């Protein structure tokens, strides 16, 4: 049973570019959440997708957008990259109907230069 | 809004000894979950232990146990018989109830080192 998988594992982008990060949830999970973890900090909630809709959103600008596909996988898009967007981006999946714990992927390390 | 505070940035423990990691939180809710997550250098967040606020009994998972003080809004993690593999960053996290469609609010984390 594969856990949460994220791709790519590392990415280097130039300021002003756009980036897409991908996440496949754990088998049987239908809810995907994205978090941004700056170096030396705790993860910060970006948004959550359930039934292909954004259900909750954290304090992030509109440059951060997402999508969830019918197979429950998800993408995180960031436009007009800033140096401050450099971080580890974590995806977590859970089953929406129950209060189960979230399972995390290994993250995508994004570096903006 | 809920907040989670981990005031100790680093701690160190001798192998086989016991260490306690502190966490406090602030919320106006009466029903919620609290978690401790471990993040080793591999970066993947691993759930260590979970506590439901309505349960008075402190959660335990093998060598890991918590001291949950609801009135004081305190949630500490005790690691007994520390092992080299316990070295990692540890994050305390809060999650509202009801429903699973709710975010995790994390503290800043604490780096735990284990001395052989």
mmCIF file with all atom_site columns, C-alpha atoms in Angstrom:
data_model
loop_
_atom_site.group_PDB
_atom_site.id
_atom_site.type_symbol
_atom_site.label_atom_id
_atom_site.label_alt_id
_atom_site.label_comp_id
_atom_site.label_asym_id
_atom_site.label_entity_id
_atom_site.label_seq_id
_atom_site.pdbx_PDB_ins_code
_atom_site.Cartn_x
_atom_site.Cartn_y
_atom_site.Cartn_z
_atom_site.occupancy
_atom_site.B_iso_or_equiv
_atom_site.pdbx_formal_charge
_atom_site.auth_seq_id
_atom_site.auth_comp_id
_atom_site.auth_asym_id
_atom_site.auth_atom_id
_atom_site.pdbx_PDB_model_num
ATOM 1   C CA . UNK A 1 1   ? 0.000   0.000  0.000   1.00 0.00 ? 1   UNK A CA 1
ATOM 2   C CA . UNK A 1 2   ? 1.705   3.175  -1.212  1.00 0.00 ? 2   UNK A CA 1
ATOM 3   C CA . UNK A 1 3   ? 1.638   6.086  1.140   1.00 0.00 ? 3   UNK A CA 1
ATOM 4   C CA . UNK A 1 4   ? 1.424   9.723  0.126   1.00 0.00 ? 4   UNK A CA 1
ATOM 5   C CA . UNK A 1 5   ? 3.718   10.422 -2.813  1.00 0.00 ? 5   UNK A CA 1
ATOM 6   C CA . UNK A 1 6   ? 4.896   13.824 -3.963  1.00 0.00 ? 6   UNK A CA 1
ATOM 7   C CA . UNK A 1 7   ? 6.760   14.921 -7.050  1.00 0.00 ? 7   UNK A CA 1
ATOM 8   C CA . UNK A 1 8   ? 9.247   16.242 -7.723  1.00 0.00 ? 8   UNK A CA 1
ATOM 9   C CA . UNK A 1 9   ? 11.408  15.876 -4.611  1.00 0.00 ? 9   UNK A CA 1
ATOM 10  C CA . UNK A 1 10  ? 13.515  18.931 -5.412  1.00 0.00 ? 10  UNK A CA 1
ATOM 11  C CA . UNK A 1 11  ? 12.949  21.877 -7.695  1.00 0.00 ? 11  UNK A CA 1
ATOM 12  C CA . UNK A 1 12  ? 14.847  25.071 -8.516  1.00 0.00 ? 12  UNK A CA 1
ATOM 13  C CA . UNK A 1 13  ? 12.954  27.946 -10.116 1.00 0.00 ? 13  UNK A CA 1
ATOM 14  C CA . UNK A 1 14  ? 13.717  31.539 -11.003 1.00 0.00 ? 14  UNK A CA 1
ATOM 15  C CA . UNK A 1 15  ? 11.916  34.462 -9.404  1.00 0.00 ? 15  UNK A CA 1
ATOM 16  C CA . UNK A 1 16  ? 8.779   35.329 -11.370 1.00 0.00 ? 16  UNK A CA 1
ATOM 17  C CA . UNK A 1 17  ? 8.294   31.846 -12.775 1.00 0.00 ? 17  UNK A CA 1
ATOM 18  C CA . UNK A 1 18  ? 5.404   29.504 -12.106 1.00 0.00 ? 18  UNK A CA 1
ATOM 19  C CA . UNK A 1 19  ? 5.625   26.054 -10.514 1.00 0.00 ? 19  UNK A CA 1
ATOM 20  C CA . UNK A 1 20  ? 3.354   23.024 -10.172 1.00 0.00 ? 20  UNK A CA 1
ATOM 21  C CA . UNK A 1 21  ? 3.784   20.459 -7.422  1.00 0.00 ? 21  UNK A CA 1
ATOM 22  C CA . UNK A 1 22  ? 1.964   17.124 -7.402  1.00 0.00 ? 22  UNK A CA 1
ATOM 23  C CA . UNK A 1 23  ? 0.584   14.832 -4.727  1.00 0.00 ? 23  UNK A CA 1
ATOM 24  C CA . UNK A 1 24  ? -0.994  11.386 -4.783  1.00 0.00 ? 24  UNK A CA 1
ATOM 25  C CA . UNK A 1 25  ? -2.860  10.569 -1.573  1.00 0.00 ? 25  UNK A CA 1
ATOM 26  C CA . UNK A 1 26  ? -2.641  7.361  0.376   1.00 0.00 ? 26  UNK A CA 1
ATOM 27  C CA . UNK A 1 27  ? -4.890  4.640  -0.978  1.00 0.00 ? 27  UNK A CA 1
ATOM 28  C CA . UNK A 1 28  ? -8.453  5.103  0.326   1.00 0.00 ? 28  UNK A CA 1
ATOM 29  C CA . UNK A 1 29  ? -7.989  8.762  1.212   1.00 0.00 ? 29  UNK A CA 1
ATOM 30  C CA . UNK A 1 30  ? -10.083 11.462 -0.430  1.00 0.00 ? 30  UNK A CA 1
ATOM 31  C CA . UNK A 1 31  ? -8.889  14.657 1.256   1.00 0.00 ? 31  UNK A CA 1
ATOM 32  C CA . UNK A 1 32  ? -5.625  16.427 0.451   1.00 0.00 ? 32  UNK A CA 1
ATOM 33  C CA . UNK A 1 33  ? -4.078  19.306 2.370   1.00 0.00 ? 33  UNK A CA 1
ATOM 34  C CA . UNK A 1 34  ? -1.019  21.345 1.461   1.00 0.00 ? 34  UNK A CA 1
ATOM 35  C CA . UNK A 1 35  ? 1.439   22.914 3.874   1.00 0.00 ? 35  UNK A CA 1
ATOM 36  C CA . UNK A 1 36  ? 4.427   25.223 3.467   1.00 0.00 ? 36  UNK A CA 1
ATOM 37  C CA . UNK A 1 37  ? 7.361   24.672 5.824   1.00 0.00 ? 37  UNK A CA 1
ATOM 38  C CA . UNK A 1 38  ? 10.029  27.366 5.831   1.00 0.00 ? 38  UNK A CA 1
ATOM 39  C CA . UNK A 1 39  ? 13.478  26.376 7.052   1.00 0.00 ? 39  UNK A CA 1
ATOM 40  C CA . UNK A 1 40  ? 13.516  25.905 10.809  1.00 0.00 ? 40  UNK A CA 1
ATOM 41  C CA . UNK A 1 41  ? 9.769   26.514 11.152  1.00 0.00 ? 41  UNK A CA 1
ATOM 42  C CA . UNK A 1 42  ? 6.630   24.467 11.587  1.00 0.00 ? 42  UNK A CA 1
ATOM 43  C CA . UNK A 1 43  ? 4.379   23.765 8.597   1.00 0.00 ? 43  UNK A CA 1
ATOM 44  C CA . UNK A 1 44  ? 1.807   26.417 7.697   1.00 0.00 ? 44  UNK A CA 1
ATOM 45  C CA . UNK A 1 45  ? -1.548  25.377 6.233   1.00 0.00 ? 45  UNK A CA 1
ATOM 46  C CA . UNK A 1 46  ? -2.106  26.545 2.647   1.00 0.00 ? 46  UNK A CA 1
ATOM 47  C CA . UNK A 1 47  ? -5.400  24.910 1.664   1.00 0.00 ? 47  UNK A CA 1
ATOM 48  C CA . UNK A 1 48  ? -7.393  21.698 1.674   1.00 0.00 ? 48  UNK A CA 1
ATOM 49  C CA . UNK A 1 49  ? -9.229  19.912 -1.126  1.00 0.00 ? 49  UNK A CA 1
ATOM 50  C CA . UNK A 1 50  ? -12.160 17.539 -0.752  1.00 0.00 ? 50  UNK A CA 1
ATOM 51  C CA . UNK A 1 51  ? -14.525 16.366 -3.492  1.00 0.00 ? 51  UNK A CA 1
ATOM 52  C CA . UNK A 1 52  ? -12.490 18.392 -5.988  1.00 0.00 ? 52  UNK A CA 1
ATOM 53  C CA . UNK A 1 53  ? -13.247 21.657 -4.198  1.00 0.00 ? 53  UNK A CA 1
ATOM 54  C CA . UNK A 1 54  ? -11.150 23.931 -2.012  1.00 0.00 ? 54  UNK A CA 1
ATOM 55  C CA . UNK A 1 55  ? -12.754 23.561 1.433   1.00 0.00 ? 55  UNK A CA 1
ATOM 56  C CA . UNK A 1 56  ? -10.445 25.565 3.651   1.00 0.00 ? 56  UNK A CA 1
ATOM 57  C CA . UNK A 1 57  ? -7.712  28.085 2.995   1.00 0.00 ? 57  UNK A CA 1
ATOM 58  C CA . UNK A 1 58  ? -4.943  29.477 5.141   1.00 0.00 ? 58  UNK A CA 1
ATOM 59  C CA . UNK A 1 59  ? -3.435  32.941 5.016   1.00 0.00 ? 59  UNK A CA 1
ATOM 60  C CA . UNK A 1 60  ? -1.757  32.657 1.618   1.00 0.00 ? 60  UNK A CA 1
ATOM 61  C CA . UNK A 1 61  ? -2.116  34.991 -1.385  1.00 0.00 ? 61  UNK A CA 1
ATOM 62  C CA . UNK A 1 62  ? -4.017  34.135 -4.534  1.00 0.00 ? 62  UNK A CA 1
ATOM 63  C CA . UNK A 1 63  ? -0.715  33.295 -6.220  1.00 0.00 ? 63  UNK A CA 1
ATOM 64  C CA . UNK A 1 64  ? -1.165  29.941 -4.501  1.00 0.00 ? 64  UNK A CA 1
ATOM 65  C CA . UNK A 1 65  ? -3.837  27.851 -6.177  1.00 0.00 ? 65  UNK A CA 1
ATOM 66  C CA . UNK A 1 66  ? -4.684  24.211 -6.364  1.00 0.00 ? 66  UNK A CA 1
ATOM 67  C CA . UNK A 1 67  ? -6.693  21.512 -7.952  1.00 0.00 ? 67  UNK A CA 1
ATOM 68  C CA . UNK A 1 68  ? -7.973  18.075 -7.049  1.00 0.00 ? 68  UNK A CA 1
ATOM 69  C CA . UNK A 1 69  ? -8.670  15.456 -9.687  1.00 0.00 ? 69  UNK A CA 1
ATOM 70  C CA . UNK A 1 70  ? -11.380 12.748 -9.697  1.00 0.00 ? 70  UNK A CA 1
ATOM 71  C CA . UNK A 1 71  ? -8.787  10.176 -8.564  1.00 0.00 ? 71  UNK A CA 1
ATOM 72  C CA . UNK A 1 72  ? -8.165  12.423 -5.483  1.00 0.00 ? 72  UNK A CA 1
ATOM 73  C CA . UNK A 1 73  ? -4.642  13.414 -6.543  1.00 0.00 ? 73  UNK A CA 1
ATOM 74  C CA . UNK A 1 74  ? -3.849  17.091 -6.242  1.00 0.00 ? 74  UNK A CA 1
ATOM 75  C CA . UNK A 1 75  ? -1.680  19.858 -7.625  1.00 0.00 ? 75  UNK A CA 1
ATOM 76  C CA . UNK A 1 76  ? -0.360  22.992 -5.968  1.00 0.00 ? 76  UNK A CA 1
ATOM 77  C CA . UNK A 1 77  ? 0.411   25.885 -8.306  1.00 0.00 ? 77  UNK A CA 1
ATOM 78  C CA . UNK A 1 78  ? 2.382   28.957 -7.355  1.00 0.00 ? 78  UNK A CA 1
ATOM 79  C CA . UNK A 1 79  ? 2.559   31.892 -9.761  1.00 0.00 ? 79  UNK A CA 1
ATOM 80  C CA . UNK A 1 80  ? 4.988   34.812 -9.877  1.00 0.00 ? 80  UNK A CA 1
ATOM 81  C CA . UNK A 1 81  ? 7.449   33.099 -7.565  1.00 0.00 ? 81  UNK A CA 1
ATOM 82  C CA . UNK A 1 82  ? 9.171   35.156 -4.889  1.00 0.00 ? 82  UNK A CA 1
ATOM 83  C CA . UNK A 1 83  ? 12.403  34.366 -3.069  1.00 0.00 ? 83  UNK A CA 1
ATOM 84  C CA . UNK A 1 84  ? 10.286  33.944 0.061   1.00 0.00 ? 84  UNK A CA 1
ATOM 85  C CA . UNK A 1 85  ? 8.403   31.045 -1.512  1.00 0.00 ? 85  UNK A CA 1
ATOM 86  C CA . UNK A 1 86  ? 11.496  28.887 -1.034  1.00 0.00 ? 86  UNK A CA 1
ATOM 87  C CA . UNK A 1 87  ? 10.389  26.166 1.358   1.00 0.00 ? 87  UNK A CA 1
ATOM 88  C CA . UNK A 1 88  ? 9.480   22.529 1.801   1.00 0.00 ? 88  UNK A CA 1
ATOM 89  C CA . UNK A 1 89  ? 5.955   21.909 0.539   1.00 0.00 ? 89  UNK A CA 1
ATOM 90  C CA . UNK A 1 90  ? 4.204   19.048 2.278   1.00 0.00 ? 90  UNK A CA 1
ATOM 91  C CA . UNK A 1 91  ? 1.108   17.224 1.154   1.00 0.00 ? 91  UNK A CA 1
ATOM 92  C CA . UNK A 1 92  ? -1.068  15.363 3.644   1.00 0.00 ? 92  UNK A CA 1
ATOM 93  C CA . UNK A 1 93  ? -3.995  13.070 2.969   1.00 0.00 ? 93  UNK A CA 1
ATOM 94  C CA . UNK A 1 94  ? -6.834  11.812 5.119   1.00 0.00 ? 94  UNK A CA 1
ATOM 95  C CA . UNK A 1 95  ? -10.292 10.276 4.798   1.00 0.00 ? 95  UNK A CA 1
ATOM 96  C CA . UNK A 1 96  ? -12.793 13.115 4.906   1.00 0.00 ? 96  UNK A CA 1
ATOM 97  C CA . UNK A 1 97  ? -15.626 11.446 6.741   1.00 0.00 ? 97  UNK A CA 1
ATOM 98  C CA . UNK A 1 98  ? -13.739 10.502 9.913   1.00 0.00 ? 98  UNK A CA 1
ATOM 99  C CA . UNK A 1 99  ? -11.362 12.260 12.249  1.00 0.00 ? 99  UNK A CA 1
ATOM 100 C CA . UNK A 1 100 ? -8.357  10.223 11.181  1.00 0.00 ? 100 UNK A CA 1
ATOM 101 C CA . UNK A 1 101 ? -4.842  11.492 11.397  1.00 0.00 ? 101 UNK A CA 1
ATOM 102 C CA . UNK A 1 102 ? -3.207  13.012 8.367   1.00 0.00 ? 102 UNK A CA 1
ATOM 103 C CA . UNK A 1 103 ? -0.533  11.033 6.531   1.00 0.00 ? 103 UNK A CA 1
ATOM 104 C CA . UNK A 1 104 ? 2.254   13.135 5.071   1.00 0.00 ? 104 UNK A CA 1
ATOM 105 C CA . UNK A 1 105 ? 4.400   12.782 1.994   1.00 0.00 ? 105 UNK A CA 1
ATOM 106 C CA . UNK A 1 106 ? 8.137   13.390 1.965   1.00 0.00 ? 106 UNK A CA 1
ATOM 107 C CA . UNK A 1 107 ? 7.662   16.878 0.560   1.00 0.00 ? 107 UNK A CA 1
ATOM 108 C CA . UNK A 1 108 ? 8.969   18.901 -2.357  1.00 0.00 ? 108 UNK A CA 1
ATOM 109 C CA . UNK A 1 109 ? 11.901  21.198 -1.646  1.00 0.00 ? 109 UNK A CA 1
ATOM 110 C CA . UNK A 1 110 ? 11.392  24.349 -3.735  1.00 0.00 ? 110 UNK A CA 1
ATOM 111 C CA . UNK A 1 111 ? 14.263  26.788 -4.119  1.00 0.00 ? 111 UNK A CA 1
ATOM 112 C CA . UNK A 1 112 ? 13.590  30.137 -5.803  1.00 0.00 ? 112 UNK A CA 1
ATOM 113 C CA . UNK A 1 113 ? 16.686  31.951 -7.065  1.00 0.00 ? 113 UNK A CA 1
ATOM 114 C CA . UNK B 2 1   ? -7.662  31.426 16.019  1.00 0.00 ? 1   UNK B CA 1
ATOM 115 C CA . UNK B 2 2   ? -5.725  28.633 17.630  1.00 0.00 ? 2   UNK B CA 1
ATOM 116 C CA . UNK B 2 3   ? -2.027  28.938 18.398  1.00 0.00 ? 3   UNK B CA 1
ATOM 117 C CA . UNK B 2 4   ? 0.577   26.361 19.386  1.00 0.00 ? 4   UNK B CA 1
ATOM 118 C CA . UNK B 2 5   ? 3.744   27.331 21.223  1.00 0.00 ? 5   UNK B CA 1
ATOM 119 C CA . UNK B 2 6   ? 6.906   25.299 21.598  1.00 0.00 ? 6   UNK B CA 1
ATOM 120 C CA . UNK B 2 7   ? 9.306   27.481 23.510  1.00 0.00 ? 7   UNK B CA 1
ATOM 121 C CA . UNK B 2 8   ? 12.304  25.128 23.627  1.00 0.00 ? 8   UNK B CA 1
ATOM 122 C CA . UNK B 2 9   ? 14.134  25.214 20.270  1.00 0.00 ? 9   UNK B CA 1
ATOM 123 C CA . UNK B 2 10  ? 16.548  22.419 21.145  1.00 0.00 ? 10  UNK B CA 1
ATOM 124 C CA . UNK B 2 11  ? 16.926  19.621 23.662  1.00 0.00 ? 11  UNK B CA 1
ATOM 125 C CA . UNK B 2 12  ? 19.442  16.882 24.211  1.00 0.00 ? 12  UNK B CA 1
ATOM 126 C CA . UNK B 2 13  ? 19.119  13.537 25.987  1.00 0.00 ? 13  UNK B CA 1
ATOM 127 C CA . UNK B 2 14  ? 21.458  10.691 26.801  1.00 0.00 ? 14  UNK B CA 1
ATOM 128 C CA . UNK B 2 15  ? 20.640  7.383  25.152  1.00 0.00 ? 15  UNK B CA 1
ATOM 129 C CA . UNK B 2 16  ? 18.369  5.223  27.383  1.00 0.00 ? 16  UNK B CA 1
ATOM 130 C CA . UNK B 2 17  ? 17.322  8.257  29.447  1.00 0.00 ? 17  UNK B CA 1
ATOM 131 C CA . UNK B 2 18  ? 13.964  10.018 29.551  1.00 0.00 ? 18  UNK B CA 1
ATOM 132 C CA . UNK B 2 19  ? 13.198  13.408 28.039  1.00 0.00 ? 19  UNK B CA 1
ATOM 133 C CA . UNK B 2 20  ? 10.105  15.623 28.084  1.00 0.00 ? 20  UNK B CA 1
ATOM 134 C CA . UNK B 2 21  ? 9.205   18.027 25.293  1.00 0.00 ? 21  UNK B CA 1
ATOM 135 C CA . UNK B 2 22  ? 6.866   20.888 26.168  1.00 0.00 ? 22  UNK B CA 1
ATOM 136 C CA . UNK B 2 23  ? 3.967   22.379 24.254  1.00 0.00 ? 23  UNK B CA 1
ATOM 137 C CA . UNK B 2 24  ? 1.263   24.872 25.131  1.00 0.00 ? 24  UNK B CA 1
ATOM 138 C CA . UNK B 2 25  ? -1.689  25.919 23.023  1.00 0.00 ? 25  UNK B CA 1
ATOM 139 C CA . UNK B 2 26  ? -4.452  28.461 23.018  1.00 0.00 ? 26  UNK B CA 1
ATOM 140 C CA . UNK B 2 27  ? -8.027  27.809 21.902  1.00 0.00 ? 27  UNK B CA 1
ATOM 141 C CA . UNK B 2 28  ? -11.567 28.732 22.784  1.00 0.00 ? 28  UNK B CA 1
ATOM 142 C CA . UNK B 2 29  ? -12.872 25.367 21.619  1.00 0.00 ? 29  UNK B CA 1
ATOM 143 C CA . UNK B 2 30  ? -13.767 22.600 24.016  1.00 0.00 ? 30  UNK B CA 1
ATOM 144 C CA . UNK B 2 31  ? -13.359 19.644 21.674  1.00 0.00 ? 31  UNK B CA 1
ATOM 145 C CA . UNK B 2 32  ? -10.209 19.120 19.628  1.00 0.00 ? 32  UNK B CA 1
ATOM 146 C CA . UNK B 2 33  ? -7.275  16.848 18.886  1.00 0.00 ? 33  UNK B CA 1
ATOM 147 C CA . UNK B 2 34  ? -3.630  17.316 19.817  1.00 0.00 ? 34  UNK B CA 1
ATOM 148 C CA . UNK B 2 35  ? -0.751  15.563 18.109  1.00 0.00 ? 35  UNK B CA 1
ATOM 149 C CA . UNK B 2 36  ? 2.981   15.100 18.292  1.00 0.00 ? 36  UNK B CA 1
ATOM 150 C CA . UNK B 2 37  ? 4.703   14.593 14.944  1.00 0.00 ? 37  UNK B CA 1
ATOM 151 C CA . UNK B 2 38  ? 8.304   13.551 14.340  1.00 0.00 ? 38  UNK B CA 1
ATOM 152 C CA . UNK B 2 39  ? 10.225  14.864 11.333  1.00 0.00 ? 39  UNK B CA 1
ATOM 153 C CA . UNK B 2 40  ? 13.556  13.093 10.744  1.00 0.00 ? 40  UNK B CA 1
ATOM 154 C CA . UNK B 2 41  ? 16.066  14.310 8.149   1.00 0.00 ? 41  UNK B CA 1
ATOM 155 C CA . UNK B 2 42  ? 14.094  12.368 5.526   1.00 0.00 ? 42  UNK B CA 1
ATOM 156 C CA . UNK B 2 43  ? 11.544  15.221 5.928   1.00 0.00 ? 43  UNK B CA 1
ATOM 157 C CA . UNK B 2 44  ? 8.454   13.033 6.163   1.00 0.00 ? 44  UNK B CA 1
ATOM 158 C CA . UNK B 2 45  ? 6.179   13.913 9.062   1.00 0.00 ? 45  UNK B CA 1
ATOM 159 C CA . UNK B 2 46  ? 5.438   10.830 11.143  1.00 0.00 ? 46  UNK B CA 1
ATOM 160 C CA . UNK B 2 47  ? 2.632   10.739 13.688  1.00 0.00 ? 47  UNK B CA 1
ATOM 161 C CA . UNK B 2 48  ? 3.977   9.854  17.128  1.00 0.00 ? 48  UNK B CA 1
ATOM 162 C CA . UNK B 2 49  ? 0.905   10.132 19.317  1.00 0.00 ? 49  UNK B CA 1
ATOM 163 C CA . UNK B 2 50  ? -2.607  11.607 19.378  1.00 0.00 ? 50  UNK B CA 1
ATOM 164 C CA . UNK B 2 51  ? -4.762  12.889 22.227  1.00 0.00 ? 51  UNK B CA 1
ATOM 165 C CA . UNK B 2 52  ? -8.488  13.620 22.050  1.00 0.00 ? 52  UNK B CA 1
ATOM 166 C CA . UNK B 2 53  ? -9.443  16.509 24.311  1.00 0.00 ? 53  UNK B CA 1
ATOM 167 C CA . UNK B 2 54  ? -12.567 14.826 25.675  1.00 0.00 ? 54  UNK B CA 1
ATOM 168 C CA . UNK B 2 55  ? -10.519 11.903 26.980  1.00 0.00 ? 55  UNK B CA 1
ATOM 169 C CA . UNK B 2 56  ? -9.090  12.439 30.439  1.00 0.00 ? 56  UNK B CA 1
ATOM 170 C CA . UNK B 2 57  ? -6.678  9.538  30.166  1.00 0.00 ? 57  UNK B CA 1
ATOM 171 C CA . UNK B 2 58  ? -3.269  10.443 28.795  1.00 0.00 ? 58  UNK B CA 1
ATOM 172 C CA . UNK B 2 59  ? -2.361  8.696  25.537  1.00 0.00 ? 59  UNK B CA 1
ATOM 173 C CA . UNK B 2 60  ? 0.553   6.260  25.395  1.00 0.00 ? 60  UNK B CA 1
ATOM 174 C CA . UNK B 2 61  ? 2.298   4.546  22.497  1.00 0.00 ? 61  UNK B CA 1
ATOM 175 C CA . UNK B 2 62  ? 5.075   2.225  23.606  1.00 0.00 ? 62  UNK B CA 1
ATOM 176 C CA . UNK B 2 63  ? 7.942   4.481  24.809  1.00 0.00 ? 63  UNK B CA 1
ATOM 177 C CA . UNK B 2 64  ? 5.967   7.657  24.097  1.00 0.00 ? 64  UNK B CA 1
ATOM 178 C CA . UNK B 2 65  ? 3.414   9.164  26.450  1.00 0.00 ? 65  UNK B CA 1
ATOM 179 C CA . UNK B 2 66  ? 1.797   12.551 26.926  1.00 0.00 ? 66  UNK B CA 1
ATOM 180 C CA . UNK B 2 67  ? 0.851   14.688 29.887  1.00 0.00 ? 67  UNK B CA 1
ATOM 181 C CA . UNK B 2 68  ? -2.340  16.449 28.807  1.00 0.00 ? 68  UNK B CA 1
ATOM 182 C CA . UNK B 2 69  ? -3.463  19.253 31.116  1.00 0.00 ? 69  UNK B CA 1
ATOM 183 C CA . UNK B 2 70  ? -6.612  20.660 29.500  1.00 0.00 ? 70  UNK B CA 1
ATOM 184 C CA . UNK B 2 71  ? -7.218  23.469 31.972  1.00 0.00 ? 71  UNK B CA 1
ATOM 185 C CA . UNK B 2 72  ? -3.624  24.632 31.662  1.00 0.00 ? 72  UNK B CA 1
ATOM 186 C CA . UNK B 2 73  ? -3.664  24.063 27.880  1.00 0.00 ? 73  UNK B CA 1
ATOM 187 C CA . UNK B 2 74  ? -0.475  22.087 28.137  1.00 0.00 ? 74  UNK B CA 1
ATOM 188 C CA . UNK B 2 75  ? 0.491   19.007 26.135  1.00 0.00 ? 75  UNK B CA 1
ATOM 189 C CA . UNK B 2 76  ? 3.953   17.584 26.792  1.00 0.00 ? 76  UNK B CA 1
ATOM 190 C CA . UNK B 2 77  ? 5.566   14.509 25.246  1.00 0.00 ? 77  UNK B CA 1
ATOM 191 C CA . UNK B 2 78  ? 7.655   12.116 27.316  1.00 0.00 ? 78  UNK B CA 1
ATOM 192 C CA . UNK B 2 79  ? 10.081  9.801  25.550  1.00 0.00 ? 79  UNK B CA 1
ATOM 193 C CA . UNK B 2 80  ? 11.338  6.970  27.729  1.00 0.00 ? 80  UNK B CA 1
ATOM 194 C CA . UNK B 2 81  ? 14.426  4.836  27.070  1.00 0.00 ? 81  UNK B CA 1
ATOM 195 C CA . UNK B 2 82  ? 15.586  7.265  24.367  1.00 0.00 ? 82  UNK B CA 1
ATOM 196 C CA . UNK B 2 83  ? 17.139  5.709  21.284  1.00 0.00 ? 83  UNK B CA 1
ATOM 197 C CA . UNK B 2 84  ? 19.463  7.146  18.652  1.00 0.00 ? 84  UNK B CA 1
ATOM 198 C CA . UNK B 2 85  ? 16.626  6.874  16.133  1.00 0.00 ? 85  UNK B CA 1
ATOM 199 C CA . UNK B 2 86  ? 14.555  9.299  18.191  1.00 0.00 ? 86  UNK B CA 1
ATOM 200 C CA . UNK B 2 87  ? 16.796  12.168 17.072  1.00 0.00 ? 87  UNK B CA 1
ATOM 201 C CA . UNK B 2 88  ? 14.617  14.434 14.920  1.00 0.00 ? 88  UNK B CA 1
ATOM 202 C CA . UNK B 2 89  ? 12.503  17.564 14.964  1.00 0.00 ? 89  UNK B CA 1
ATOM 203 C CA . UNK B 2 90  ? 9.304   17.177 16.967  1.00 0.00 ? 90  UNK B CA 1
ATOM 204 C CA . UNK B 2 91  ? 6.214   19.244 16.284  1.00 0.00 ? 91  UNK B CA 1
ATOM 205 C CA . UNK B 2 92  ? 3.178   19.724 18.454  1.00 0.00 ? 92  UNK B CA 1
ATOM 206 C CA . UNK B 2 93  ? -0.021  20.247 16.456  1.00 0.00 ? 93  UNK B CA 1
ATOM 207 C CA . UNK B 2 94  ? -3.672  21.168 17.068  1.00 0.00 ? 94  UNK B CA 1
ATOM 208 C CA . UNK B 2 95  ? -6.734  20.197 15.091  1.00 0.00 ? 95  UNK B CA 1
ATOM 209 C CA . UNK B 2 96  ? -10.356 21.208 15.603  1.00 0.00 ? 96  UNK B CA 1
ATOM 210 C CA . UNK B 2 97  ? -13.356 18.905 15.759  1.00 0.00 ? 97  UNK B CA 1
ATOM 211 C CA . UNK B 2 98  ? -15.841 17.994 14.428  1.00 0.00 ? 98  UNK B CA 1
ATOM 212 C CA . UNK B 2 99  ? -15.109 16.678 10.989  1.00 0.00 ? 99  UNK B CA 1
ATOM 213 C CA . UNK B 2 100 ? -11.855 15.688 9.377   1.00 0.00 ? 100 UNK B CA 1
ATOM 214 C CA . UNK B 2 101 ? -11.860 18.646 7.004   1.00 0.00 ? 101 UNK B CA 1
ATOM 215 C CA . UNK B 2 102 ? -9.897  20.838 9.333   1.00 0.00 ? 102 UNK B CA 1
ATOM 216 C CA . UNK B 2 103 ? -6.350  22.063 9.254   1.00 0.00 ? 103 UNK B CA 1
ATOM 217 C CA . UNK B 2 104 ? -3.454  21.245 11.523  1.00 0.00 ? 104 UNK B CA 1
ATOM 218 C CA . UNK B 2 105 ? -1.867  24.156 13.354  1.00 0.00 ? 105 UNK B CA 1
ATOM 219 C CA . UNK B 2 106 ? 1.766   23.425 14.187  1.00 0.00 ? 106 UNK B CA 1
ATOM 220 C CA . UNK B 2 107 ? 4.228   24.832 16.661  1.00 0.00 ? 107 UNK B CA 1
ATOM 221 C CA . UNK B 2 108 ? 7.709   25.874 15.553  1.00 0.00 ? 108 UNK B CA 1
ATOM 222 C CA . UNK B 2 109 ? 9.174   22.543 16.564  1.00 0.00 ? 109 UNK B CA 1
ATOM 223 C CA . UNK B 2 110 ? 11.980  21.356 18.770  1.00 0.00 ? 110 UNK B CA 1
ATOM 224 C CA . UNK B 2 111 ? 15.187  19.668 17.656  1.00 0.00 ? 111 UNK B CA 1
ATOM 225 C CA . UNK B 2 112 ? 15.954  16.639 19.784  1.00 0.00 ? 112 UNK B CA 1
ATOM 226 C CA . UNK B 2 113 ? 19.451  15.200 19.769  1.00 0.00 ? 113 UNK B CA 1
ATOM 227 C CA . UNK B 2 114 ? 20.335  11.876 21.405  1.00 0.00 ? 114 UNK B CA 1
ATOM 228 C CA . UNK B 2 115 ? 23.838  11.388 22.804  1.00 0.00 ? 115 UNK B CA 1
ATOM 229 C CA . UNK B 2 116 ? 25.286  7.861  22.589  1.00 0.00 ? 116 UNK B CA 1
#
